[in-house]
PDB file of C-alpha atoms in Angstrom:
ATOM      1  CA  UNK A   9       0.186   0.049   0.155  1.00  0.00           C
ATOM      2  CA  UNK A  10       1.524   3.577  -1.037  1.00  0.00           C
ATOM      3  CA  UNK A  11      -0.863   4.961   2.080  1.00  0.00           C
ATOM      4  CA  UNK A  12      -1.230   8.841   1.175  1.00  0.00           C
ATOM      5  CA  UNK A  13       0.503  10.151  -1.894  1.00  0.00           C
ATOM      6  CA  UNK A  14       0.766  13.917  -3.006  1.00  0.00           C
ATOM      7  CA  UNK A  15       1.519  15.579  -6.518  1.00  0.00           C
ATOM      8  CA  UNK A  16       3.593  17.250  -7.109  1.00  0.00           C
ATOM      9  CA  UNK A  17       6.385  17.376  -4.567  1.00  0.00           C
ATOM     10  CA  UNK A  18       7.391  20.962  -5.045  1.00  0.00           C
ATOM     11  CA  UNK A  19       5.850  23.923  -7.290  1.00  0.00           C
ATOM     12  CA  UNK A  20       6.858  27.380  -7.877  1.00  0.00           C
ATOM     13  CA  UNK A  21       4.072  29.831  -9.325  1.00  0.00           C
ATOM     14  CA  UNK A  22       3.773  33.141 -10.363  1.00  0.00           C
ATOM     15  CA  UNK A  23       1.168  35.333  -8.579  1.00  0.00           C
ATOM     16  CA  UNK A  24      -2.241  35.022 -10.400  1.00  0.00           C
ATOM     17  CA  UNK A  25      -1.205  31.439 -11.752  1.00  0.00           C
ATOM     18  CA  UNK A  26      -3.843  28.704 -10.651  1.00  0.00           C
ATOM     19  CA  UNK A  27      -2.841  24.936 -10.083  1.00  0.00           C
ATOM     20  CA  UNK A  28      -4.275  21.992  -8.526  1.00  0.00           C
ATOM     21  CA  UNK A  29      -2.459  19.888  -5.792  1.00  0.00           C
ATOM     22  CA  UNK A  30      -3.652  16.263  -6.149  1.00  0.00           C
ATOM     23  CA  UNK A  31      -3.998  13.751  -3.031  1.00  0.00           C
ATOM     24  CA  UNK A  32      -5.002  10.100  -3.346  1.00  0.00           C
ATOM     25  CA  UNK A  33      -5.112   7.420  -0.759  1.00  0.00           C
ATOM     26  CA  UNK A  34      -5.414   3.498  -1.118  1.00  0.00           C
ATOM     27  CA  UNK A  35      -6.667   2.974   2.426  1.00  0.00           C
ATOM     28  CA  UNK A  36     -10.233   2.951   1.413  1.00  0.00           C
ATOM     29  CA  UNK A  37     -10.758   5.910   4.069  1.00  0.00           C
ATOM     30  CA  UNK A  38     -13.865   7.838   4.104  1.00  0.00           C
ATOM     31  CA  UNK A  39     -12.376  11.307   5.469  1.00  0.00           C
ATOM     32  CA  UNK A  40      -9.717  13.242   3.627  1.00  0.00           C
ATOM     33  CA  UNK A  41      -8.294  16.755   4.846  1.00  0.00           C
ATOM     34  CA  UNK A  42      -5.999  19.605   3.455  1.00  0.00           C
ATOM     35  CA  UNK A  43      -3.690  20.959   5.803  1.00  0.00           C
ATOM     36  CA  UNK A  44      -1.313  23.945   5.234  1.00  0.00           C
ATOM     37  CA  UNK A  45       1.925  24.482   7.497  1.00  0.00           C
ATOM     38  CA  UNK A  46       3.782  27.983   7.962  1.00  0.00           C
ATOM     39  CA  UNK A  47       6.698  28.378  10.262  1.00  0.00           C
ATOM     40  CA  UNK A  48       5.428  29.087  13.704  1.00  0.00           C
ATOM     41  CA  UNK A  49       1.902  28.261  12.937  1.00  0.00           C
ATOM     42  CA  UNK A  50       1.566  24.555  13.350  1.00  0.00           C
ATOM     43  CA  UNK A  51      -0.941  22.781  10.902  1.00  0.00           C
ATOM     44  CA  UNK A  52      -4.073  24.624   9.908  1.00  0.00           C
ATOM     45  CA  UNK A  53      -7.074  22.713   8.452  1.00  0.00           C
ATOM     46  CA  UNK A  54      -8.094  24.568   4.871  1.00  0.00           C
ATOM     47  CA  UNK A  55     -11.102  21.934   3.974  1.00  0.00           C
ATOM     48  CA  UNK A  56     -12.123  18.251   4.757  1.00  0.00           C
ATOM     49  CA  UNK A  57     -14.228  15.818   3.320  1.00  0.00           C
ATOM     50  CA  UNK A  58     -15.744  13.736   5.581  1.00  0.00           C
ATOM     51  CA  UNK A  59     -17.183  11.154   2.845  1.00  0.00           C
ATOM     52  CA  UNK A  60     -17.567  10.929  -0.777  1.00  0.00           C
ATOM     53  CA  UNK A  61     -19.450  13.822  -1.898  1.00  0.00           C
ATOM     54  CA  UNK A  62     -19.232  15.962   0.814  1.00  0.00           C
ATOM     55  CA  UNK A  63     -16.864  18.980   1.558  1.00  0.00           C
ATOM     56  CA  UNK A  64     -16.522  21.468   4.547  1.00  0.00           C
ATOM     57  CA  UNK A  65     -14.503  24.657   5.113  1.00  0.00           C
ATOM     58  CA  UNK A  66     -11.743  24.432   7.665  1.00  0.00           C
ATOM     59  CA  UNK A  67      -9.978  27.342   9.485  1.00  0.00           C
ATOM     60  CA  UNK A  68      -8.506  28.861   6.908  1.00  0.00           C
ATOM     61  CA  UNK A  69     -10.528  28.043   3.467  1.00  0.00           C
ATOM     62  CA  UNK A  70     -10.368  31.703   1.394  1.00  0.00           C
ATOM     63  CA  UNK A  71      -8.379  31.378  -1.607  1.00  0.00           C
ATOM     64  CA  UNK A  72      -8.811  27.715  -2.073  1.00  0.00           C
ATOM     65  CA  UNK A  73     -11.501  25.132  -3.641  1.00  0.00           C
ATOM     66  CA  UNK A  74     -11.561  21.482  -3.193  1.00  0.00           C
ATOM     67  CA  UNK A  75     -12.856  18.300  -5.008  1.00  0.00           C
ATOM     68  CA  UNK A  76     -13.697  14.928  -3.831  1.00  0.00           C
ATOM     69  CA  UNK A  77     -13.512  13.239  -6.918  1.00  0.00           C
ATOM     70  CA  UNK A  78     -14.182   9.945  -5.475  1.00  0.00           C
ATOM     71  CA  UNK A  79     -13.393   8.126  -2.380  1.00  0.00           C
ATOM     72  CA  UNK A  80      -9.895   8.065  -3.415  1.00  0.00           C
ATOM     73  CA  UNK A  81      -8.829  11.395  -4.547  1.00  0.00           C
ATOM     74  CA  UNK A  82      -9.243  14.984  -2.816  1.00  0.00           C
ATOM     75  CA  UNK A  83      -7.804  17.904  -4.594  1.00  0.00           C
ATOM     76  CA  UNK A  84      -6.972  21.287  -3.741  1.00  0.00           C
ATOM     77  CA  UNK A  85      -7.310  24.203  -6.291  1.00  0.00           C
ATOM     78  CA  UNK A  86      -5.794  27.583  -6.117  1.00  0.00           C
ATOM     79  CA  UNK A  87      -7.510  29.568  -8.731  1.00  0.00           C
ATOM     80  CA  UNK A  88      -5.252  32.916  -8.330  1.00  0.00           C
ATOM     81  CA  UNK A  89      -2.037  32.350  -6.382  1.00  0.00           C
ATOM     82  CA  UNK A  90      -0.893  34.862  -4.041  1.00  0.00           C
ATOM     83  CA  UNK A  91       2.736  35.164  -1.981  1.00  0.00           C
ATOM     84  CA  UNK A  92       0.510  34.670   1.035  1.00  0.00           C
ATOM     85  CA  UNK A  93      -0.203  31.054  -0.137  1.00  0.00           C
ATOM     86  CA  UNK A  94       3.406  29.976  -0.219  1.00  0.00           C
ATOM     87  CA  UNK A  95       3.501  27.218   2.279  1.00  0.00           C
ATOM     88  CA  UNK A  96       3.722  23.331   2.791  1.00  0.00           C
ATOM     89  CA  UNK A  97       0.673  21.522   2.048  1.00  0.00           C
ATOM     90  CA  UNK A  98      -0.317  18.294   3.694  1.00  0.00           C
ATOM     91  CA  UNK A  99      -2.976  16.215   2.662  1.00  0.00           C
ATOM     92  CA  UNK A 100      -4.445  13.324   5.267  1.00  0.00           C
ATOM     93  CA  UNK A 101      -7.042  10.811   5.489  1.00  0.00           C
ATOM     94  CA  UNK A 102      -8.722   8.627   8.366  1.00  0.00           C
ATOM     95  CA  UNK A 103     -10.892   5.838   8.063  1.00  0.00           C
ATOM     96  CA  UNK A 104     -14.104   7.614   9.626  1.00  0.00           C
ATOM     97  CA  UNK A 105     -14.559  11.217  10.599  1.00  0.00           C
ATOM     98  CA  UNK A 106     -14.931  10.197  14.175  1.00  0.00           C
ATOM     99  CA  UNK A 107     -11.997   7.895  13.865  1.00  0.00           C
ATOM    100  CA  UNK A 108      -8.868   9.210  15.750  1.00  0.00           C
ATOM    101  CA  UNK A 109      -5.703   8.666  13.852  1.00  0.00           C
ATOM    102  CA  UNK A 110      -4.965  10.529  10.564  1.00  0.00           C
ATOM    103  CA  UNK A 111      -2.511   9.493   7.883  1.00  0.00           C
ATOM    104  CA  UNK A 112      -0.500  12.073   6.153  1.00  0.00           C
ATOM    105  CA  UNK A 113       0.875  12.215   2.874  1.00  0.00           C
ATOM    106  CA  UNK A 114       4.633  13.745   2.136  1.00  0.00           C
ATOM    107  CA  UNK A 115       3.656  17.175   1.483  1.00  0.00           C
ATOM    108  CA  UNK A 116       3.997  19.697  -1.345  1.00  0.00           C
ATOM    109  CA  UNK A 117       6.359  22.766  -0.997  1.00  0.00           C
ATOM    110  CA  UNK A 118       4.608  25.569  -2.821  1.00  0.00           C
ATOM    111  CA  UNK A 119       6.162  28.984  -3.524  1.00  0.00           C
ATOM    112  CA  UNK A 120       4.261  31.872  -4.999  1.00  0.00           C
ATOM    113  CA  UNK A 121       6.505  34.419  -6.108  1.00  0.00           C
TER     114      UNK A 121
ATOM    115  CA  UNK B  14     -12.207  30.019  18.183  1.00  0.00           C
ATOM    116  CA  UNK B  15     -10.796  26.611  18.201  1.00  0.00           C
ATOM    117  CA  UNK B  16      -7.686  26.618  20.390  1.00  0.00           C
ATOM    118  CA  UNK B  17      -5.077  23.939  21.349  1.00  0.00           C
ATOM    119  CA  UNK B  18      -2.224  25.725  22.793  1.00  0.00           C
ATOM    120  CA  UNK B  19       1.566  24.044  23.169  1.00  0.00           C
ATOM    121  CA  UNK B  20       3.989  25.145  25.337  1.00  0.00           C
ATOM    122  CA  UNK B  21       7.045  26.003  25.453  1.00  0.00           C
ATOM    123  CA  UNK B  22       7.180  26.854  21.357  1.00  0.00           C
ATOM    124  CA  UNK B  23      10.745  25.966  21.415  1.00  0.00           C
ATOM    125  CA  UNK B  24      13.183  24.139  23.495  1.00  0.00           C
ATOM    126  CA  UNK B  25      16.852  23.440  23.406  1.00  0.00           C
ATOM    127  CA  UNK B  26      18.490  20.950  25.651  1.00  0.00           C
ATOM    128  CA  UNK B  27      21.512  18.729  25.967  1.00  0.00           C
ATOM    129  CA  UNK B  28      21.496  15.241  24.868  1.00  0.00           C
ATOM    130  CA  UNK B  29      20.548  12.920  27.939  1.00  0.00           C
ATOM    131  CA  UNK B  30      18.333  15.551  29.711  1.00  0.00           C
ATOM    132  CA  UNK B  31      14.506  14.800  30.117  1.00  0.00           C
ATOM    133  CA  UNK B  32      11.910  17.207  28.524  1.00  0.00           C
ATOM    134  CA  UNK B  33       8.216  17.804  29.202  1.00  0.00           C
ATOM    135  CA  UNK B  34       6.226  19.237  26.663  1.00  0.00           C
ATOM    136  CA  UNK B  35       2.573  20.631  27.332  1.00  0.00           C
ATOM    137  CA  UNK B  36      -0.482  20.739  25.546  1.00  0.00           C
ATOM    138  CA  UNK B  37      -4.013  22.278  26.656  1.00  0.00           C
ATOM    139  CA  UNK B  38      -7.211  22.033  24.827  1.00  0.00           C
ATOM    140  CA  UNK B  39     -11.021  23.043  24.834  1.00  0.00           C
ATOM    141  CA  UNK B  40     -13.576  20.604  25.576  1.00  0.00           C
ATOM    142  CA  UNK B  41     -16.016  20.946  23.262  1.00  0.00           C
ATOM    143  CA  UNK B  42     -17.141  17.780  21.518  1.00  0.00           C
ATOM    144  CA  UNK B  43     -13.766  15.897  22.509  1.00  0.00           C
ATOM    145  CA  UNK B  44     -12.851  12.504  21.575  1.00  0.00           C
ATOM    146  CA  UNK B  45      -9.102  12.202  21.823  1.00  0.00           C
ATOM    147  CA  UNK B  46      -5.793  13.908  22.286  1.00  0.00           C
ATOM    148  CA  UNK B  47      -3.247  12.940  19.704  1.00  0.00           C
ATOM    149  CA  UNK B  48       0.532  13.691  19.851  1.00  0.00           C
ATOM    150  CA  UNK B  49       2.638  13.781  16.397  1.00  0.00           C
ATOM    151  CA  UNK B  50       6.257  13.928  15.766  1.00  0.00           C
ATOM    152  CA  UNK B  51       7.401  15.881  12.592  1.00  0.00           C
ATOM    153  CA  UNK B  52      10.985  15.751  11.281  1.00  0.00           C
ATOM    154  CA  UNK B  53      11.683  16.879   7.643  1.00  0.00           C
ATOM    155  CA  UNK B  54       8.416  15.571   6.096  1.00  0.00           C
ATOM    156  CA  UNK B  55       4.846  14.608   7.298  1.00  0.00           C
ATOM    157  CA  UNK B  56       4.070  14.100  11.059  1.00  0.00           C
ATOM    158  CA  UNK B  57       4.145  10.470  12.376  1.00  0.00           C
ATOM    159  CA  UNK B  58       1.853   9.554  14.946  1.00  0.00           C
ATOM    160  CA  UNK B  59       2.933   9.077  18.540  1.00  0.00           C
ATOM    161  CA  UNK B  60      -0.100   8.447  20.891  1.00  0.00           C
ATOM    162  CA  UNK B  61      -3.531   8.671  21.140  1.00  0.00           C
ATOM    163  CA  UNK B  62      -5.178   9.368  24.477  1.00  0.00           C
ATOM    164  CA  UNK B  63      -8.784   9.221  25.762  1.00  0.00           C
ATOM    165  CA  UNK B  64      -8.903   8.473  29.102  1.00  0.00           C
ATOM    166  CA  UNK B  65      -7.635  10.567  32.201  1.00  0.00           C
ATOM    167  CA  UNK B  66      -4.960   9.543  34.363  1.00  0.00           C
ATOM    168  CA  UNK B  67      -3.678   6.520  31.849  1.00  0.00           C
ATOM    169  CA  UNK B  68      -0.085   6.763  31.060  1.00  0.00           C
ATOM    170  CA  UNK B  69       0.845   5.782  27.328  1.00  0.00           C
ATOM    171  CA  UNK B  70       4.444   4.770  26.924  1.00  0.00           C
ATOM    172  CA  UNK B  71       6.698   4.025  24.126  1.00  0.00           C
ATOM    173  CA  UNK B  72      10.357   3.454  24.921  1.00  0.00           C
ATOM    174  CA  UNK B  73      11.548   6.756  26.021  1.00  0.00           C
ATOM    175  CA  UNK B  74       8.453   8.725  25.471  1.00  0.00           C
ATOM    176  CA  UNK B  75       5.154   8.895  27.531  1.00  0.00           C
ATOM    177  CA  UNK B  76       1.971  10.758  27.756  1.00  0.00           C
ATOM    178  CA  UNK B  77      -0.708  11.472  29.890  1.00  0.00           C
ATOM    179  CA  UNK B  78      -4.188  13.384  29.660  1.00  0.00           C
ATOM    180  CA  UNK B  79      -5.800  14.986  32.359  1.00  0.00           C
ATOM    181  CA  UNK B  80      -9.289  15.796  31.333  1.00  0.00           C
ATOM    182  CA  UNK B  81     -10.367  17.720  34.062  1.00  0.00           C
ATOM    183  CA  UNK B  82      -7.721  20.341  33.708  1.00  0.00           C
ATOM    184  CA  UNK B  83      -8.076  19.856  29.879  1.00  0.00           C
ATOM    185  CA  UNK B  84      -4.500  19.243  29.052  1.00  0.00           C
ATOM    186  CA  UNK B  85      -1.917  16.859  28.234  1.00  0.00           C
ATOM    187  CA  UNK B  86       1.967  16.264  28.616  1.00  0.00           C
ATOM    188  CA  UNK B  87       4.585  14.413  26.623  1.00  0.00           C
ATOM    189  CA  UNK B  88       7.760  13.355  28.323  1.00  0.00           C
ATOM    190  CA  UNK B  89      11.043  12.160  26.786  1.00  0.00           C
ATOM    191  CA  UNK B  90      13.654  11.000  28.982  1.00  0.00           C
ATOM    192  CA  UNK B  91      17.183  10.292  28.196  1.00  0.00           C
ATOM    193  CA  UNK B  92      16.882  12.388  25.014  1.00  0.00           C
ATOM    194  CA  UNK B  93      18.968  11.845  21.955  1.00  0.00           C
ATOM    195  CA  UNK B  94      19.840  13.970  18.764  1.00  0.00           C
ATOM    196  CA  UNK B  95      17.545  11.795  17.089  1.00  0.00           C
ATOM    197  CA  UNK B  96      14.646  13.409  18.922  1.00  0.00           C
ATOM    198  CA  UNK B  97      14.949  17.013  17.634  1.00  0.00           C
ATOM    199  CA  UNK B  98      11.806  17.549  15.667  1.00  0.00           C
ATOM    200  CA  UNK B  99       8.639  19.496  15.979  1.00  0.00           C
ATOM    201  CA  UNK B 100       6.151  17.703  18.311  1.00  0.00           C
ATOM    202  CA  UNK B 101       2.491  18.411  17.353  1.00  0.00           C
ATOM    203  CA  UNK B 102      -0.440  17.875  19.865  1.00  0.00           C
ATOM    204  CA  UNK B 103      -3.939  17.921  18.260  1.00  0.00           C
ATOM    205  CA  UNK B 104      -7.293  17.642  19.719  1.00  0.00           C
ATOM    206  CA  UNK B 105      -9.729  15.196  18.107  1.00  0.00           C
ATOM    207  CA  UNK B 106     -13.206  16.420  17.787  1.00  0.00           C
ATOM    208  CA  UNK B 107     -16.588  14.718  16.322  1.00  0.00           C
ATOM    209  CA  UNK B 108     -16.006  16.731  13.240  1.00  0.00           C
ATOM    210  CA  UNK B 109     -12.270  17.676  12.970  1.00  0.00           C
ATOM    211  CA  UNK B 110      -8.918  17.565  14.352  1.00  0.00           C
ATOM    212  CA  UNK B 111      -7.372  20.869  15.453  1.00  0.00           C
ATOM    213  CA  UNK B 112      -3.539  21.129  15.796  1.00  0.00           C
ATOM    214  CA  UNK B 113      -1.563  23.294  18.038  1.00  0.00           C
ATOM    215  CA  UNK B 114       1.425  25.213  16.697  1.00  0.00           C
ATOM    216  CA  UNK B 115       3.965  22.889  17.879  1.00  0.00           C
ATOM    217  CA  UNK B 116       6.983  22.490  20.065  1.00  0.00           C
ATOM    218  CA  UNK B 117      10.265  22.739  18.409  1.00  0.00           C
ATOM    219  CA  UNK B 118      12.841  20.718  20.330  1.00  0.00           C
ATOM    220  CA  UNK B 119      16.482  20.803  19.501  1.00  0.00           C
ATOM    221  CA  UNK B 120      18.833  18.147  21.175  1.00  0.00           C
ATOM    222  CA  UNK B 121      22.508  19.126  21.341  1.00  0.00           C
ATOM    223  CA  UNK B 122      25.081  16.599  21.278  1.00  0.00           C
TER     224      UNK B 122
END
């Protein structure tokens, strides 16, 4: 099992460009999450999907959109990237919304110039 | 506002020292308290705590939860340079997991 995979690993964008971060899990988990991690800020929840077909805003959703394409895949889209979105993005999944342990992907390091 | 507060934010000690990391949380819809270790990449799971007063132990690491005072501590004894990392505390609620900012621990040889 690959667990949680993310692509790309690194990305550099110019202000105003758009891109989609991909996440997939092969553990048949129902819930999936997108976090961003900035120095001194810990992990902050952007969006999450409790189950296939549902998505909800987290702490910092502005400037992002998500799609739960199917049970395996949960993508994060930046429509018009801003320097403030420079961060490391982590995708995570867990079996059930109320299940306690999350499994994280390796992260995507995004720089917006 | 959702709050999980960790202290200290950073800590530098010498190899062999014992460290205690703190985490306080809020009670709304609480399910469990989680500790993670993060080195270069994604966090790795350490402990999940659901009951007060029961210590979880793994090698030199241990953790305990106080549900009355709403805090948890993570102890690391006989620290080694490989323990250098960011330690994240997270509160698992019914609908989401809220992370603290983390404690950056650096162990000097």
